[in-house]
Every structure is written in structure tokens, then in C-alpha cells.
Short mmCIF file of C-alpha atoms in Angstrom, two decimals:
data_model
loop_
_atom_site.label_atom_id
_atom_site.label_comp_id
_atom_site.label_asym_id
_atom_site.label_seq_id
_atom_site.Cartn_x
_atom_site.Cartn_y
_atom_site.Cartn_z
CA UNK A 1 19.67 -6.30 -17.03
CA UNK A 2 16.11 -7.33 -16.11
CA UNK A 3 13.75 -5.54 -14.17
CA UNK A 4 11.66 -5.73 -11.50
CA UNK A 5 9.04 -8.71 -11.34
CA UNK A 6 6.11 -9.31 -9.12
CA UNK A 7 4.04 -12.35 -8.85
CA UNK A 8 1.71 -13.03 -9.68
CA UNK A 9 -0.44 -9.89 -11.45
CA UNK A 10 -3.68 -10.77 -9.95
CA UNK A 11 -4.92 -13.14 -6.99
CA UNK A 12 -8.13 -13.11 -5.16
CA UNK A 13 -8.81 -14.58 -1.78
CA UNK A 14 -10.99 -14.52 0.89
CA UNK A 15 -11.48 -12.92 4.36
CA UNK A 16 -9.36 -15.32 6.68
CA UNK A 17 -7.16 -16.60 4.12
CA UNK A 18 -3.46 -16.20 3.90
CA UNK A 19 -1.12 -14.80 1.04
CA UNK A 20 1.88 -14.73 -0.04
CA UNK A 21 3.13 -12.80 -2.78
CA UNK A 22 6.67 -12.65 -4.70
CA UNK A 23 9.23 -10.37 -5.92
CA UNK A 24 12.16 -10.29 -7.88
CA UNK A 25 14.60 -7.64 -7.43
CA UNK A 26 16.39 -6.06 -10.16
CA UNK A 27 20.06 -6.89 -11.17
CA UNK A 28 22.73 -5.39 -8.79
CA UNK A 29 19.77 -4.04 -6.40
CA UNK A 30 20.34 -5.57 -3.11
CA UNK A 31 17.32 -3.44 -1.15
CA UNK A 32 13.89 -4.55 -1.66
CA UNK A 33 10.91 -2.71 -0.49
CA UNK A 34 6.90 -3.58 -0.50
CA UNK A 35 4.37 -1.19 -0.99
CA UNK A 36 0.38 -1.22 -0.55
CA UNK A 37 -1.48 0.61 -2.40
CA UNK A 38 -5.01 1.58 -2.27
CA UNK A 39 -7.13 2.68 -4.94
CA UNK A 40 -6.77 6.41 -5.45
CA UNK A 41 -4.11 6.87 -2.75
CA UNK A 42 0.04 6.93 -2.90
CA UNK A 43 1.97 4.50 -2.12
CA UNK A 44 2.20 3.13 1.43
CA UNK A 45 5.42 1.63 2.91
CA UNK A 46 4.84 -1.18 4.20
CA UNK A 47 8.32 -2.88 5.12
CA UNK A 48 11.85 -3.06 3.78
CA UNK A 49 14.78 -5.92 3.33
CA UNK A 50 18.62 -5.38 3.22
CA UNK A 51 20.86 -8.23 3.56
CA UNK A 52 18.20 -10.70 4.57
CA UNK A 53 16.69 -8.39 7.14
CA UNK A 54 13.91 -5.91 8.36
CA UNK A 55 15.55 -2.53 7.80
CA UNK A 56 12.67 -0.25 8.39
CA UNK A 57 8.66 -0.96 8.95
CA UNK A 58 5.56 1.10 8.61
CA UNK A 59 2.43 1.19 10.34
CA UNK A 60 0.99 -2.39 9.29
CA UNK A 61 0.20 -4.94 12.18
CA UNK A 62 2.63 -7.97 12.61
CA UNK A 63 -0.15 -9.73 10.11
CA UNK A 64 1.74 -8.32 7.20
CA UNK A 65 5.47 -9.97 7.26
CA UNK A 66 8.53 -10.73 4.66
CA UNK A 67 11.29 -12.44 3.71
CA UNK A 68 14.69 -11.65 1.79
CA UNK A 69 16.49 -14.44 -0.21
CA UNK A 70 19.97 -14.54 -0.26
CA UNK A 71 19.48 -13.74 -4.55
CA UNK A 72 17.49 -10.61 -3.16
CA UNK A 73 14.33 -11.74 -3.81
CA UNK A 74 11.67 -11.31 -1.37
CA UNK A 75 8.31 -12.42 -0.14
CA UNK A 76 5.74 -10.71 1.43
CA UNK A 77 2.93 -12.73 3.63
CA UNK A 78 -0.12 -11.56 5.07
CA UNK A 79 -2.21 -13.64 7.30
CA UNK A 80 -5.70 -13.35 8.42
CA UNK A 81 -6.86 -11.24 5.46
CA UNK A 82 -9.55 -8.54 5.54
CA UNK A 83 -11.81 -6.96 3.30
CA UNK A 84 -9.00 -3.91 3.73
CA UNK A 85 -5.99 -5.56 2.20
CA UNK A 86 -7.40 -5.23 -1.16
CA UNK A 87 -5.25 -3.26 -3.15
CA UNK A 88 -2.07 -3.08 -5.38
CA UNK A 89 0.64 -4.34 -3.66
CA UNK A 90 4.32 -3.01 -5.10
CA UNK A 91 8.06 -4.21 -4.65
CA UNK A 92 10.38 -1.70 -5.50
CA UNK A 93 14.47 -2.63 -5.18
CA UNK A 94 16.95 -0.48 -5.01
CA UNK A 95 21.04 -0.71 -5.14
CA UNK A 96 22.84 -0.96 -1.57
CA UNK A 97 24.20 2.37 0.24
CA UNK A 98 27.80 2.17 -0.67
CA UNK A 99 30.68 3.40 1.82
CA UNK A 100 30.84 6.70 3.88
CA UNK A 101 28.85 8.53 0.96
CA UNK A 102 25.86 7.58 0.77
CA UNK A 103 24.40 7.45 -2.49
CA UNK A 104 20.84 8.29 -3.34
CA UNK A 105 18.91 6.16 -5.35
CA UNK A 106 15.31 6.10 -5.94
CA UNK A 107 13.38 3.07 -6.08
CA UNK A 108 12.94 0.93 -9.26
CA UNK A 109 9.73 -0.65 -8.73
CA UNK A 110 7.50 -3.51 -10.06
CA UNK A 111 4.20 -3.79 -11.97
CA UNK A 112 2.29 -5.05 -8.74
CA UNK A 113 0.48 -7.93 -7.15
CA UNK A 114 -3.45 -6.72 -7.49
CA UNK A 115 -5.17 -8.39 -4.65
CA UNK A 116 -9.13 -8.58 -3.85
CA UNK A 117 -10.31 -9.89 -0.64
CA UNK A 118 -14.06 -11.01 -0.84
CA UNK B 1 6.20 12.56 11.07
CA UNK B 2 7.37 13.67 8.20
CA UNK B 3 4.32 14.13 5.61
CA UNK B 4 4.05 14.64 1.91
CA UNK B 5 1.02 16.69 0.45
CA UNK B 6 -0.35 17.43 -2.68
CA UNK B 7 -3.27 19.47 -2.62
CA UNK B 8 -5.01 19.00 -6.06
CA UNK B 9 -6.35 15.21 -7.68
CA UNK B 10 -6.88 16.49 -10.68
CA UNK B 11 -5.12 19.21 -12.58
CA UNK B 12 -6.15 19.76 -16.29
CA UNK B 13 -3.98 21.96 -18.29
CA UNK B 14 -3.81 22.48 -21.89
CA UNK B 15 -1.52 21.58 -24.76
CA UNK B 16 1.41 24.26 -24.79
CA UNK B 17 0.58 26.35 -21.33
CA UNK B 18 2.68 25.99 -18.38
CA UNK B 19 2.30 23.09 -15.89
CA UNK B 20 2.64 23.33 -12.37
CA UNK B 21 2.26 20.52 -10.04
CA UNK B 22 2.34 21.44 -6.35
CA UNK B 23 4.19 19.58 -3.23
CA UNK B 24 4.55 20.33 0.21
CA UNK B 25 6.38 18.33 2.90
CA UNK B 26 6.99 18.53 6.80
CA UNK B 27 10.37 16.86 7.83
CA UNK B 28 12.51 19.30 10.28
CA UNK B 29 15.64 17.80 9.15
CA UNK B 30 16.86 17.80 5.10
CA UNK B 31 14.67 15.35 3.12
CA UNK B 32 15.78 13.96 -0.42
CA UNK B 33 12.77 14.52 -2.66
CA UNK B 34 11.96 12.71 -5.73
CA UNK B 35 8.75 13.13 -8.50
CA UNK B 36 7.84 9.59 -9.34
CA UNK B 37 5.22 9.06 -12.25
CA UNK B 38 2.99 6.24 -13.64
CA UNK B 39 2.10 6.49 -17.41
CA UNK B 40 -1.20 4.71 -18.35
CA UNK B 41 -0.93 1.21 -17.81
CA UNK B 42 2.66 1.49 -17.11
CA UNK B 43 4.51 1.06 -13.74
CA UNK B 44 5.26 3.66 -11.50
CA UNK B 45 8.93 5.01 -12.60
CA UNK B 46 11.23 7.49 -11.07
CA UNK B 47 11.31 11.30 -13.24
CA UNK B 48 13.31 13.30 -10.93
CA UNK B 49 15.53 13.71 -7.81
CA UNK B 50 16.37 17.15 -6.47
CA UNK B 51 19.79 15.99 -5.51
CA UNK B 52 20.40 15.48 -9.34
CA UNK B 53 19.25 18.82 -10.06
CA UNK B 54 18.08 17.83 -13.63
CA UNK B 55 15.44 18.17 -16.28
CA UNK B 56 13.64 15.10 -17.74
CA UNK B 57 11.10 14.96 -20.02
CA UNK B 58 11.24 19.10 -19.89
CA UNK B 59 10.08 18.80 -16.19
CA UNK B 60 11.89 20.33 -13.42
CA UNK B 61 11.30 20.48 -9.66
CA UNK B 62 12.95 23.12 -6.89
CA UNK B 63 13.47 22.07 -3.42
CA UNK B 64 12.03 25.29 -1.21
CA UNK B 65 13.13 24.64 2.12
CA UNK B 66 11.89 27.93 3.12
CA UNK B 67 8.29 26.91 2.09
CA UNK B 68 8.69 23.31 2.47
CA UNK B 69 7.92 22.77 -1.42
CA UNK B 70 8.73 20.77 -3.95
CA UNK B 71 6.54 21.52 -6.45
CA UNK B 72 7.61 20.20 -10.43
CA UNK B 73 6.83 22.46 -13.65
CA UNK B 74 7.44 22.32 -17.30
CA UNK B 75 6.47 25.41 -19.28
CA UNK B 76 4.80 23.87 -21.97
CA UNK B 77 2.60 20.93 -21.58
CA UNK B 78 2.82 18.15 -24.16
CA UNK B 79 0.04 15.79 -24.65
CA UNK B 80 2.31 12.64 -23.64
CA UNK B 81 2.70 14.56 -20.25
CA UNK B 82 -0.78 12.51 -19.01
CA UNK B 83 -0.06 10.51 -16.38
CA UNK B 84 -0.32 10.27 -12.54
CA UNK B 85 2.43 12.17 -11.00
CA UNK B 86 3.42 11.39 -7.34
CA UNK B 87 5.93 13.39 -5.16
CA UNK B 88 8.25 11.68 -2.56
CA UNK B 89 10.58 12.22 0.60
CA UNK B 90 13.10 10.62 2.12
CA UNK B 91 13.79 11.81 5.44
CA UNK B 92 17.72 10.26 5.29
CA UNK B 93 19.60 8.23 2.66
CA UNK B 94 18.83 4.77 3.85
CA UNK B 95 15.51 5.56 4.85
CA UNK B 96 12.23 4.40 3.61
CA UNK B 97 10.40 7.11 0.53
CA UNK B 98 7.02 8.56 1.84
CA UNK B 99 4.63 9.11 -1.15
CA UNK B 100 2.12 11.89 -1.83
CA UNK B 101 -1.36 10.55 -2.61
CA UNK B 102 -0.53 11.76 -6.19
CA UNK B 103 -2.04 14.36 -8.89
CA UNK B 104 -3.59 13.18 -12.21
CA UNK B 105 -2.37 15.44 -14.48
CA UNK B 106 -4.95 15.70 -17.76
CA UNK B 107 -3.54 17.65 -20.67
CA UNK B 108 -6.56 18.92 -22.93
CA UNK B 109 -5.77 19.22 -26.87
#
């Protein structure tokens, strides 16, 4: 059973540019979530992917978009960068909600795209 | 909105005396709360649910709906306990988690 993977580890781009980083769920985890995170703060949702789609989105402008594979892995593209993107940028997956009881799962989450916008 | 806050950055505790990391939340309804942590150099890694109602790693965490808390203790620190502890709500079950801006706990020989 493999983890969660992120590429890649480090990237640094600058204002005006587009990215586009990558994420590979874990095995059996069909929910994939993206994270930013800013030095010295928690973790701030960004957006999240089940079944190929947008299934919840926080308060980042339409700049900052995804993608879900049909093997669960996802993308997550950000256009137009600013000096304010830099941070650590996390994928977390998680297993599906199964039947009529839901079951909670926390997130199993990667190592983290570091990104630097100069 | 719901809101997770944890009022200390820093806590430094030493080797053997009791640890007590605090967590409030605001969320009307019945959140699922979580303790996530991030060892140096590591990835950030689930400890504990309060659904579970477990111990791990000697830590332990009460949901307080009373006081809105959700803070984690263990009642004697270990040196290994270092690490970056962050506390977490869900506000439903397929609902995104809301993360605390974290407390670095520091545990003095």
C-alpha cells in the first residue's frame, strides 16, 4: 500500500506565471483534497475532488483550480501567480463515504509541493 | 463559520510533567474533531479522532461541547512528544477539515 505523493518537492516561479502541481492519492482513497499552507499558519482548504468532481471549495479565487483522474490522482493549477501563493501546498486523500453510515476518516496527507513566487 | 482556535504557539513543558494542549471551536451543529501532528521533517499525520475515543502515543483528547473544547493531554511528557500539533473540525462527515494554526509543543530535558 503506498502512500501519498506530491510532485514535485520544490518549484519556484515567478509573479505571472502559471503552475501546476501533482498528487497521487493513496491506495483505496478515492477523495483527494489540496491544502495551502503558509509559513507559521494551519492548513488552509483550498478545494476537494470525489469522483472526478469539485465536492467542496474554500475561499481561493477561481485562479486556483483542479482536476481528478479517473486513478484518483489529482492536479491542482494556479494561474496568474502572486508573491502570496508562496507556501506549502498539501494533498491529503482520503477513502470514500460508504453507504447510509457514514464513516469518518481523517485525511492521509502528502509531504507537499513547496512553492516560492519571486 | 465554524472556527478552530488554539491560543498558544509555543508551549514548552518538561520531560515527565503533564501536557496540555488547548482547542476551542465554534460550529453550532456536532463537529468531528481530530489532533493532527507533524514530527520534524516528517509529514503532517493524523494522532487522534474523538469519535474513536482512543489513546495514541499516551495522548488523549475530550470533546467539551459545553465549552466548545477539544483540548489533548498526556500526563507525562516524553521527549519524542516534540512536534507541531494541530487540532481539526469537521463540521459533517463528508465535509472539508478546518485546521487550527497549530501549537509547537517543546519538551525541555
Amino acid at each position: 500500500e503506498t502512500g501519498v505523493t506530491q510532485s514535485p518537492t520544490h518549484l519556484i516561479k515567478t509573479r505571472g506565471q502559471q503552475v501546476t502541481l501533482r498528487c497521487s492519492s493513496q491506495s483505496g482513497h478515492n477523495t483527494v483534497s489540496w491544502y495551502q499552507q503558509a509559513l507559521g499558519q494551519g492548513p488552509q482548504f483550498i478545494f476537494q475532488y470525489y469522483r472526478e468532481e469539485e465536492n467542496g471549495r474554500g475561499n481561493f479565487p477561481p485562479r486556483f483550480s483542479g482536476l481528478q483522474f479517473p486513478n484518483y490522482s489529482s492536479e491542482l493549477n494556479v494561474n496568474a501567480l502572486e508573491l502570496d501563493d508562496s507556501a506549502l501546498y498539501l494533498c491529503a486523500s482520503s477513502p470514500a463515504i460508504q453507504g447510509l453510515r457514514a464513516i469518518s476518516y481523517g485525511y492521509t496527507f502528502g509531504s507537499g509541493t513547496r512553492l516560492t513566487v519571486v | 463559520a465554524q472556527r478552530v482556535t488554539q491560543p498558544e504557539k509555543l508551549l514548552s513543558v518538561f520531560k515527565g510533567a503533564p501536557v496540555e494542549l488547548k482547542c476551542n471551536y465554534s460550529y453550532s451543529g456536532s463537529p468531528e474533531l481530530f489532533w493532527y501532528v507533524q514530527y520534524s521533517r516528517q509529514r503532517l499525520q493524523l494522532l487522534l479522532r474523538h469519535i474513536s475515543r482512543e489513546s495514541i502515543k499516551g495522548f488523549t483528547a475530550d470533546l467539551n461541547k459545553g465549552e466548545t473544547s477539544f483540548h489533548l493531554k498526556k500526563p507525562f511528557a516524553q521527549e519524542e512528544d516534540s512536534a507541531m500539533y494541530y487540532c481539526a473540525l469537521k463540521k459533517n462527515r463528508d465535509d472539508k477539515i478546518i485546521f487550527g494554526k497549530g501549537t509547537r509543543l517543546h519538551i525541555l530535558p
